[in-house]
Amino acid sequence: MNTFKQSAIEILKKAKTPLHYTEITRLALESGLLETEGANPEKTMSAIIYVDIKTKKEGSDFIKTAPQTFALNPNKKEIKETLKIIEAEKAEEEKIVIEGGFTGKGGEHLVCSELLFRGFNASIMSVDVGVDISAIKDGKFFGIQVKTSQKNNNDIYNFHIRKKSFDRFNQGNIFYILVLRDNKKSSFIILPSNEIERKIKESAIFSVNNKTGYALSVKLRNEKIYLGNKNHEIGYFLDNWSLIK
């Protein structure tokens, strides 16, 4: 079962009421149930639910209660998964992987380019060893982890960090760069790993998925930028590349 479908089921179980697909997506992202770097997770969520209903009909986990609004199917029937159903689900899963891959790699190349313009000898890692970009300047090495998110309808960017990876690479020369994408431009939040650790302790970043990961929610409110809530204004870290030193 793919992450979008499973997270939708979990959100609707908790809500106990029909929800618009955009609200399902928002709650799934903010709770950390859903981890994606796709450019339009709302559109993907809608497609996943629609395909499930269309292919499985009475055997679907979902029912449509109003335009673009869904609930859990209270009368779900056990059905045999035919080749048509399997192929339809596989096609949607492949779309998710491809879309997320484009967005994730696009973010990495964008950050790598910014580092090169700033005099870093930067390159994207060919093998996943826990950091996305290695960068050297003035003889000093920096490991860069890149996370990319598209702004949703509520002016929120959602990110996810795996706890195992964070614990392993929580060092002074490791930086997390959050790429904030909208239709006009890209901005960057540059966070040293010790700042991530501090924000976890301050509950600006919280544990999710049985404490196997961390959810980061960056919000734009009245031309200010916050991490988690309005108690944690992070304008200092916005496009502040001088922190990498």
PDB file of C-alpha atoms in Angstrom:
ATOM      1  CA  MET A   1       0.000   0.000   0.000  1.00  0.00           C
ATOM      2  CA  ASN A   2       1.528   3.321  -1.015  1.00  0.00           C
ATOM      3  CA  THR A   3       2.152   6.131   1.445  1.00  0.00           C
ATOM      4  CA  PHE A   4      -0.527   8.449   0.053  1.00  0.00           C
ATOM      5  CA  LYS A   5      -3.262   5.845   0.386  1.00  0.00           C
ATOM      6  CA  GLN A   6      -2.192   4.699   3.836  1.00  0.00           C
ATOM      7  CA  SER A   7      -1.927   8.262   5.137  1.00  0.00           C
ATOM      8  CA  ALA A   8      -5.376   9.097   3.730  1.00  0.00           C
ATOM      9  CA  ILE A   9      -6.855   6.110   5.556  1.00  0.00           C
ATOM     10  CA  GLU A  10      -5.187   7.141   8.824  1.00  0.00           C
ATOM     11  CA  ILE A  11      -6.343  10.762   8.534  1.00  0.00           C
ATOM     12  CA  LEU A  12      -9.941   9.789   7.755  1.00  0.00           C
ATOM     13  CA  LYS A  13      -9.951   7.320  10.649  1.00  0.00           C
ATOM     14  CA  LYS A  14      -8.954  10.103  13.038  1.00  0.00           C
ATOM     15  CA  ALA A  15     -11.296  12.679  11.514  1.00  0.00           C
ATOM     16  CA  LYS A  16     -14.359  10.393  11.551  1.00  0.00           C
ATOM     17  CA  THR A  17     -15.927  12.717   8.999  1.00  0.00           C
ATOM     18  CA  PRO A  18     -15.613  13.300   5.233  1.00  0.00           C
ATOM     19  CA  LEU A  19     -12.776  15.608   4.183  1.00  0.00           C
ATOM     20  CA  HIS A  20     -11.788  17.461   1.021  1.00  0.00           C
ATOM     21  CA  TYR A  21      -8.699  15.900  -0.555  1.00  0.00           C
ATOM     22  CA  THR A  22      -6.684  19.083   0.051  1.00  0.00           C
ATOM     23  CA  GLU A  23      -7.467  18.877   3.771  1.00  0.00           C
ATOM     24  CA  ILE A  24      -6.528  15.178   3.842  1.00  0.00           C
ATOM     25  CA  THR A  25      -3.199  16.077   2.242  1.00  0.00           C
ATOM     26  CA  ARG A  26      -2.550  19.004   4.575  1.00  0.00           C
ATOM     27  CA  LEU A  27      -3.200  16.949   7.702  1.00  0.00           C
ATOM     28  CA  ALA A  28      -1.118  14.036   6.400  1.00  0.00           C
ATOM     29  CA  LEU A  29       1.852  16.286   5.641  1.00  0.00           C
ATOM     30  CA  GLU A  30       1.699  18.294   8.859  1.00  0.00           C
ATOM     31  CA  SER A  31       1.396  15.147  10.985  1.00  0.00           C
ATOM     32  CA  GLY A  32       4.352  13.534   9.222  1.00  0.00           C
ATOM     33  CA  LEU A  33       2.295  10.591   7.977  1.00  0.00           C
ATOM     34  CA  LEU A  34       3.066  11.589   4.415  1.00  0.00           C
ATOM     35  CA  GLU A  35       6.599  12.105   3.143  1.00  0.00           C
ATOM     36  CA  THR A  36       6.922  13.389  -0.398  1.00  0.00           C
ATOM     37  CA  GLU A  37       8.942  15.829  -2.477  1.00  0.00           C
ATOM     38  CA  GLY A  38       6.382  15.902  -5.273  1.00  0.00           C
ATOM     39  CA  ALA A  39       5.498  19.299  -6.687  1.00  0.00           C
ATOM     40  CA  ASN A  40       1.751  18.860  -6.137  1.00  0.00           C
ATOM     41  CA  PRO A  41       0.919  16.374  -3.359  1.00  0.00           C
ATOM     42  CA  GLU A  42      -2.741  17.498  -3.292  1.00  0.00           C
ATOM     43  CA  LYS A  43      -3.177  16.496  -6.929  1.00  0.00           C
ATOM     44  CA  THR A  44      -1.455  13.172  -6.276  1.00  0.00           C
ATOM     45  CA  MET A  45      -3.647  12.458  -3.248  1.00  0.00           C
ATOM     46  CA  SER A  46      -6.774  13.145  -5.287  1.00  0.00           C
ATOM     47  CA  ALA A  47      -5.605  10.852  -8.095  1.00  0.00           C
ATOM     48  CA  ILE A  48      -4.735   8.018  -5.695  1.00  0.00           C
ATOM     49  CA  ILE A  49      -8.173   8.096  -4.050  1.00  0.00           C
ATOM     50  CA  TYR A  50     -10.044   8.437  -7.357  1.00  0.00           C
ATOM     51  CA  VAL A  51      -8.145   5.498  -8.890  1.00  0.00           C
ATOM     52  CA  ASP A  52      -8.845   3.346  -5.830  1.00  0.00           C
ATOM     53  CA  ILE A  53     -12.586   4.066  -6.065  1.00  0.00           C
ATOM     54  CA  LYS A  54     -12.717   3.644  -9.841  1.00  0.00           C
ATOM     55  CA  THR A  55     -10.830   0.342  -9.986  1.00  0.00           C
ATOM     56  CA  LYS A  56     -12.077  -1.331  -6.806  1.00  0.00           C
ATOM     57  CA  LYS A  57     -15.596   0.118  -6.602  1.00  0.00           C
ATOM     58  CA  GLU A  58     -17.297  -1.599  -3.621  1.00  0.00           C
ATOM     59  CA  GLY A  59     -13.915  -2.954  -2.535  1.00  0.00           C
ATOM     60  CA  SER A  60     -12.355   0.501  -2.244  1.00  0.00           C
ATOM     61  CA  ASP A  61     -11.265   1.899   1.102  1.00  0.00           C
ATOM     62  CA  PHE A  62     -12.946   5.181   0.143  1.00  0.00           C
ATOM     63  CA  ILE A  63     -16.274   6.617  -0.913  1.00  0.00           C
ATOM     64  CA  LYS A  64     -16.998   9.981  -2.497  1.00  0.00           C
ATOM     65  CA  THR A  65     -19.456  11.979  -0.383  1.00  0.00           C
ATOM     66  CA  ALA A  66     -19.376  15.312  -2.235  1.00  0.00           C
ATOM     67  CA  PRO A  67     -17.320  16.945  -5.000  1.00  0.00           C
ATOM     68  CA  GLN A  68     -13.627  16.264  -4.203  1.00  0.00           C
ATOM     69  CA  THR A  69     -14.613  15.091  -0.720  1.00  0.00           C
ATOM     70  CA  PHE A  70     -14.095  11.586   0.631  1.00  0.00           C
ATOM     71  CA  ALA A  71     -14.741   9.331   3.610  1.00  0.00           C
ATOM     72  CA  LEU A  72     -13.804   5.787   4.534  1.00  0.00           C
ATOM     73  CA  ASN A  73     -16.036   3.147   2.984  1.00  0.00           C
ATOM     74  CA  PRO A  74     -18.169   1.729   5.832  1.00  0.00           C
ATOM     75  CA  ASN A  75     -19.375  -1.143   3.623  1.00  0.00           C
ATOM     76  CA  LYS A  76     -16.100  -2.180   2.043  1.00  0.00           C
ATOM     77  CA  LYS A  77     -16.258  -5.619   0.441  1.00  0.00           C
ATOM     78  CA  GLU A  78     -13.416  -8.065   0.027  1.00  0.00           C
ATOM     79  CA  ILE A  79     -12.518  -8.346  -3.644  1.00  0.00           C
ATOM     80  CA  LYS A  80      -9.933 -10.194  -5.659  1.00  0.00           C
ATOM     81  CA  GLU A  81      -7.192  -7.902  -6.932  1.00  0.00           C
ATOM     82  CA  THR A  82      -7.285  -8.325 -10.688  1.00  0.00           C
ATOM     83  CA  LEU A  83      -4.448  -7.543 -13.074  1.00  0.00           C
ATOM     84  CA  LYS A  84      -6.268  -4.323 -14.021  1.00  0.00           C
ATOM     85  CA  ILE A  85      -6.327  -3.153 -10.393  1.00  0.00           C
ATOM     86  CA  ILE A  86      -2.682  -4.065  -9.809  1.00  0.00           C
ATOM     87  CA  GLU A  87      -1.567  -2.270 -12.984  1.00  0.00           C
ATOM     88  CA  ALA A  88      -3.597   0.856 -12.138  1.00  0.00           C
ATOM     89  CA  GLU A  89      -2.082   1.071  -8.637  1.00  0.00           C
ATOM     90  CA  LYS A  90       1.399   0.426 -10.007  1.00  0.00           C
ATOM     91  CA  ALA A  91       0.983   3.228 -12.557  1.00  0.00           C
ATOM     92  CA  GLU A  92       0.013   5.719  -9.836  1.00  0.00           C
ATOM     93  CA  GLU A  93       2.924   4.617  -7.637  1.00  0.00           C
ATOM     94  CA  GLU A  94       5.344   5.115 -10.532  1.00  0.00           C
ATOM     95  CA  LYS A  95       3.983   8.642 -11.078  1.00  0.00           C
ATOM     96  CA  ILE A  96       4.663   9.450  -7.415  1.00  0.00           C
ATOM     97  CA  VAL A  97       8.237   8.165  -7.619  1.00  0.00           C
ATOM     98  CA  ILE A  98       8.941  10.046 -10.857  1.00  0.00           C
ATOM     99  CA  GLU A  99       7.407  13.338  -9.686  1.00  0.00           C
ATOM    100  CA  GLY A 100       9.221  13.180  -6.348  1.00  0.00           C
ATOM    101  CA  GLY A 101      12.463  12.327  -8.116  1.00  0.00           C
ATOM    102  CA  PHE A 102      12.261  15.361 -10.393  1.00  0.00           C
ATOM    103  CA  THR A 103      11.499  17.705  -7.500  1.00  0.00           C
ATOM    104  CA  GLY A 104      14.128  16.246  -5.177  1.00  0.00           C
ATOM    105  CA  LYS A 105      16.885  16.251  -7.780  1.00  0.00           C
ATOM    106  CA  GLY A 106      15.854  19.705  -8.957  1.00  0.00           C
ATOM    107  CA  GLY A 107      16.315  20.979  -5.406  1.00  0.00           C
ATOM    108  CA  GLU A 108      19.736  19.359  -5.125  1.00  0.00           C
ATOM    109  CA  HIS A 109      20.946  20.887  -8.398  1.00  0.00           C
ATOM    110  CA  LEU A 110      19.565  24.280  -7.385  1.00  0.00           C
ATOM    111  CA  VAL A 111      21.438  24.224  -4.063  1.00  0.00           C
ATOM    112  CA  CYS A 112      24.607  22.912  -5.699  1.00  0.00           C
ATOM    113  CA  SER A 113      24.483  25.788  -8.193  1.00  0.00           C
ATOM    114  CA  GLU A 114      24.054  28.363  -5.405  1.00  0.00           C
ATOM    115  CA  LEU A 115      27.044  26.904  -3.559  1.00  0.00           C
ATOM    116  CA  LEU A 116      29.217  27.004  -6.677  1.00  0.00           C
ATOM    117  CA  PHE A 117      28.335  30.669  -7.254  1.00  0.00           C
ATOM    118  CA  ARG A 118      29.468  31.332  -3.670  1.00  0.00           C
ATOM    119  CA  GLY A 119      32.893  29.797  -4.143  1.00  0.00           C
ATOM    120  CA  PHE A 120      32.281  26.287  -2.801  1.00  0.00           C
ATOM    121  CA  ASN A 121      33.683  23.287  -4.651  1.00  0.00           C
ATOM    122  CA  ALA A 122      30.339  21.496  -4.522  1.00  0.00           C
ATOM    123  CA  SER A 123      29.094  18.292  -6.091  1.00  0.00           C
ATOM    124  CA  ILE A 124      26.032  16.071  -5.796  1.00  0.00           C
ATOM    125  CA  MET A 125      26.799  12.680  -4.286  1.00  0.00           C
ATOM    126  CA  SER A 126      26.504   9.777  -6.742  1.00  0.00           C
ATOM    127  CA  VAL A 127      25.753   7.307  -3.937  1.00  0.00           C
ATOM    128  CA  ASP A 128      23.386   7.980  -1.027  1.00  0.00           C
ATOM    129  CA  VAL A 129      25.641   8.080   2.038  1.00  0.00           C
ATOM    130  CA  GLY A 130      23.486  10.344   4.197  1.00  0.00           C
ATOM    131  CA  VAL A 131      24.281  13.707   2.619  1.00  0.00           C
ATOM    132  CA  ASP A 132      23.134  14.970  -0.771  1.00  0.00           C
ATOM    133  CA  ILE A 133      25.957  17.403  -1.554  1.00  0.00           C
ATOM    134  CA  SER A 134      29.593  17.565  -0.534  1.00  0.00           C
ATOM    135  CA  ALA A 135      31.097  21.047  -0.478  1.00  0.00           C
ATOM    136  CA  ILE A 136      34.605  22.315   0.227  1.00  0.00           C
ATOM    137  CA  LYS A 137      35.710  25.900   0.795  1.00  0.00           C
ATOM    138  CA  ASP A 138      39.001  27.170   2.210  1.00  0.00           C
ATOM    139  CA  GLY A 139      40.024  23.594   2.936  1.00  0.00           C
ATOM    140  CA  LYS A 140      36.958  22.854   5.073  1.00  0.00           C
ATOM    141  CA  PHE A 141      34.417  20.139   4.239  1.00  0.00           C
ATOM    142  CA  PHE A 142      30.643  20.583   4.579  1.00  0.00           C
ATOM    143  CA  GLY A 143      27.922  17.982   4.175  1.00  0.00           C
ATOM    144  CA  ILE A 144      24.634  19.315   2.824  1.00  0.00           C
ATOM    145  CA  GLN A 145      21.254  17.619   3.147  1.00  0.00           C
ATOM    146  CA  VAL A 146      18.644  19.107   0.801  1.00  0.00           C
ATOM    147  CA  LYS A 147      14.885  19.004   1.331  1.00  0.00           C
ATOM    148  CA  THR A 148      12.514  20.519  -1.224  1.00  0.00           C
ATOM    149  CA  SER A 149       8.853  21.458  -0.834  1.00  0.00           C
ATOM    150  CA  GLN A 150       6.204  23.224  -2.863  1.00  0.00           C
ATOM    151  CA  LYS A 151       4.055  25.793  -1.037  1.00  0.00           C
ATOM    152  CA  ASN A 152       0.527  24.543  -0.422  1.00  0.00           C
ATOM    153  CA  ASN A 153      -2.723  26.521  -0.464  1.00  0.00           C
ATOM    154  CA  ASN A 154      -2.193  27.575   3.170  1.00  0.00           C
ATOM    155  CA  ASP A 155       1.262  29.081   2.495  1.00  0.00           C
ATOM    156  CA  ILE A 156       2.942  26.171   4.277  1.00  0.00           C
ATOM    157  CA  TYR A 157       5.980  24.131   3.247  1.00  0.00           C
ATOM    158  CA  ASN A 158       6.247  20.636   4.744  1.00  0.00           C
ATOM    159  CA  PHE A 159       9.473  18.656   5.128  1.00  0.00           C
ATOM    160  CA  HIS A 160      10.507  15.349   6.663  1.00  0.00           C
ATOM    161  CA  ILE A 161      13.854  14.228   8.115  1.00  0.00           C
ATOM    162  CA  ARG A 162      14.584  10.609   9.002  1.00  0.00           C
ATOM    163  CA  LYS A 163      15.685  10.328  12.629  1.00  0.00           C
ATOM    164  CA  LYS A 164      18.245   7.621  11.906  1.00  0.00           C
ATOM    165  CA  SER A 165      19.947   9.785   9.293  1.00  0.00           C
ATOM    166  CA  PHE A 166      19.847  12.887  11.504  1.00  0.00           C
ATOM    167  CA  ASP A 167      21.330  11.095  14.517  1.00  0.00           C
ATOM    168  CA  ARG A 168      24.101   9.621  12.396  1.00  0.00           C
ATOM    169  CA  PHE A 169      25.166  12.911  10.818  1.00  0.00           C
ATOM    170  CA  ASN A 170      24.446  15.405  13.605  1.00  0.00           C
ATOM    171  CA  GLN A 171      27.822  17.153  13.398  1.00  0.00           C
ATOM    172  CA  GLY A 172      29.095  20.721  13.241  1.00  0.00           C
ATOM    173  CA  ASN A 173      29.853  20.599   9.528  1.00  0.00           C
ATOM    174  CA  ILE A 174      26.427  19.270   8.469  1.00  0.00           C
ATOM    175  CA  PHE A 175      23.766  21.656   7.187  1.00  0.00           C
ATOM    176  CA  TYR A 176      20.145  21.184   6.183  1.00  0.00           C
ATOM    177  CA  ILE A 177      18.954  23.394   3.357  1.00  0.00           C
ATOM    178  CA  LEU A 178      15.194  23.639   2.911  1.00  0.00           C
ATOM    179  CA  VAL A 179      14.231  24.691  -0.602  1.00  0.00           C
ATOM    180  CA  LEU A 180      10.989  26.686  -0.590  1.00  0.00           C
ATOM    181  CA  ARG A 181       9.358  26.502  -4.008  1.00  0.00           C
ATOM    182  CA  ASP A 182       6.485  28.578  -5.308  1.00  0.00           C
ATOM    183  CA  ASN A 183       5.410  29.526  -8.805  1.00  0.00           C
ATOM    184  CA  LYS A 184       7.626  32.621  -8.927  1.00  0.00           C
ATOM    185  CA  LYS A 185      10.921  31.826  -7.219  1.00  0.00           C
ATOM    186  CA  SER A 186      12.851  29.595  -4.838  1.00  0.00           C
ATOM    187  CA  SER A 187      14.059  30.602  -1.389  1.00  0.00           C
ATOM    188  CA  PHE A 188      16.334  28.739   0.987  1.00  0.00           C
ATOM    189  CA  ILE A 189      16.359  28.107   4.728  1.00  0.00           C
ATOM    190  CA  ILE A 190      19.918  27.247   5.831  1.00  0.00           C
ATOM    191  CA  LEU A 191      19.913  25.354   9.130  1.00  0.00           C
ATOM    192  CA  PRO A 192      23.045  23.971  10.840  1.00  0.00           C
ATOM    193  CA  SER A 193      22.411  20.515  12.304  1.00  0.00           C
ATOM    194  CA  ASN A 194      22.794  21.883  15.852  1.00  0.00           C
ATOM    195  CA  GLU A 195      19.966  24.336  15.108  1.00  0.00           C
ATOM    196  CA  ILE A 196      17.780  21.416  14.031  1.00  0.00           C
ATOM    197  CA  GLU A 197      18.609  19.724  17.332  1.00  0.00           C
ATOM    198  CA  ARG A 198      17.739  22.911  19.238  1.00  0.00           C
ATOM    199  CA  LYS A 199      14.404  23.269  17.450  1.00  0.00           C
ATOM    200  CA  ILE A 200      13.545  19.640  18.254  1.00  0.00           C
ATOM    201  CA  LYS A 201      14.104  20.350  21.962  1.00  0.00           C
ATOM    202  CA  GLU A 202      12.005  23.523  21.675  1.00  0.00           C
ATOM    203  CA  SER A 203       9.173  21.520  20.030  1.00  0.00           C
ATOM    204  CA  ALA A 204       9.299  23.606  16.860  1.00  0.00           C
ATOM    205  CA  ILE A 205      10.131  20.316  15.132  1.00  0.00           C
ATOM    206  CA  PHE A 206       8.319  17.223  16.342  1.00  0.00           C
ATOM    207  CA  SER A 207       8.750  13.445  16.141  1.00  0.00           C
ATOM    208  CA  VAL A 208       6.424  11.481  13.869  1.00  0.00           C
ATOM    209  CA  ASN A 209       5.853   7.923  12.662  1.00  0.00           C
ATOM    210  CA  ASN A 210       6.603   6.253  16.011  1.00  0.00           C
ATOM    211  CA  LYS A 211       9.598   8.558  16.505  1.00  0.00           C
ATOM    212  CA  THR A 212      11.340   7.363  13.328  1.00  0.00           C
ATOM    213  CA  GLY A 213      11.317  10.820  11.751  1.00  0.00           C
ATOM    214  CA  TYR A 214      10.906  14.549  12.266  1.00  0.00           C
ATOM    215  CA  ALA A 215       8.277  16.793  10.679  1.00  0.00           C
ATOM    216  CA  LEU A 216       9.174  20.375   9.789  1.00  0.00           C
ATOM    217  CA  SER A 217       6.459  22.855   8.884  1.00  0.00           C
ATOM    218  CA  VAL A 218       7.583  26.236   7.526  1.00  0.00           C
ATOM    219  CA  LYS A 219       4.833  28.861   7.486  1.00  0.00           C
ATOM    220  CA  LEU A 220       4.570  32.293   5.877  1.00  0.00           C
ATOM    221  CA  ARG A 221       2.496  34.760   7.898  1.00  0.00           C
ATOM    222  CA  ASN A 222       2.376  38.547   7.398  1.00  0.00           C
ATOM    223  CA  GLU A 223       5.678  38.568   5.489  1.00  0.00           C
ATOM    224  CA  LYS A 224       7.405  36.658   8.303  1.00  0.00           C
ATOM    225  CA  ILE A 225       8.555  33.070   8.274  1.00  0.00           C
ATOM    226  CA  TYR A 226       8.094  30.588  11.104  1.00  0.00           C
ATOM    227  CA  LEU A 227       9.074  27.025  11.928  1.00  0.00           C
ATOM    228  CA  GLY A 228       6.223  25.105  13.521  1.00  0.00           C
ATOM    229  CA  ASN A 229       4.367  28.057  15.042  1.00  0.00           C
ATOM    230  CA  LYS A 230       4.659  31.791  15.683  1.00  0.00           C
ATOM    231  CA  ASN A 231       6.923  31.209  18.676  1.00  0.00           C
ATOM    232  CA  HIS A 232       9.756  30.252  16.324  1.00  0.00           C
ATOM    233  CA  GLU A 233      10.476  32.999  13.801  1.00  0.00           C
ATOM    234  CA  ILE A 234      13.344  31.916  11.497  1.00  0.00           C
ATOM    235  CA  GLY A 235      13.873  34.913   9.232  1.00  0.00           C
ATOM    236  CA  TYR A 236      17.566  34.948  10.245  1.00  0.00           C
ATOM    237  CA  PHE A 237      18.106  31.650   8.415  1.00  0.00           C
ATOM    238  CA  LEU A 238      16.329  32.704   5.211  1.00  0.00           C
ATOM    239  CA  ASP A 239      18.834  32.838   2.329  1.00  0.00           C
ATOM    240  CA  ASN A 240      21.637  33.280   4.885  1.00  0.00           C
ATOM    241  CA  TRP A 241      24.372  31.390   3.037  1.00  0.00           C
ATOM    242  CA  SER A 242      27.040  32.977   5.257  1.00  0.00           C
ATOM    243  CA  LEU A 243      26.087  30.443   7.952  1.00  0.00           C
ATOM    244  CA  ILE A 244      27.988  27.769   6.041  1.00  0.00           C
ATOM    245  CA  LYS A 245      31.494  28.445   7.306  1.00  0.00           C
TER     246      LYS A 245
END
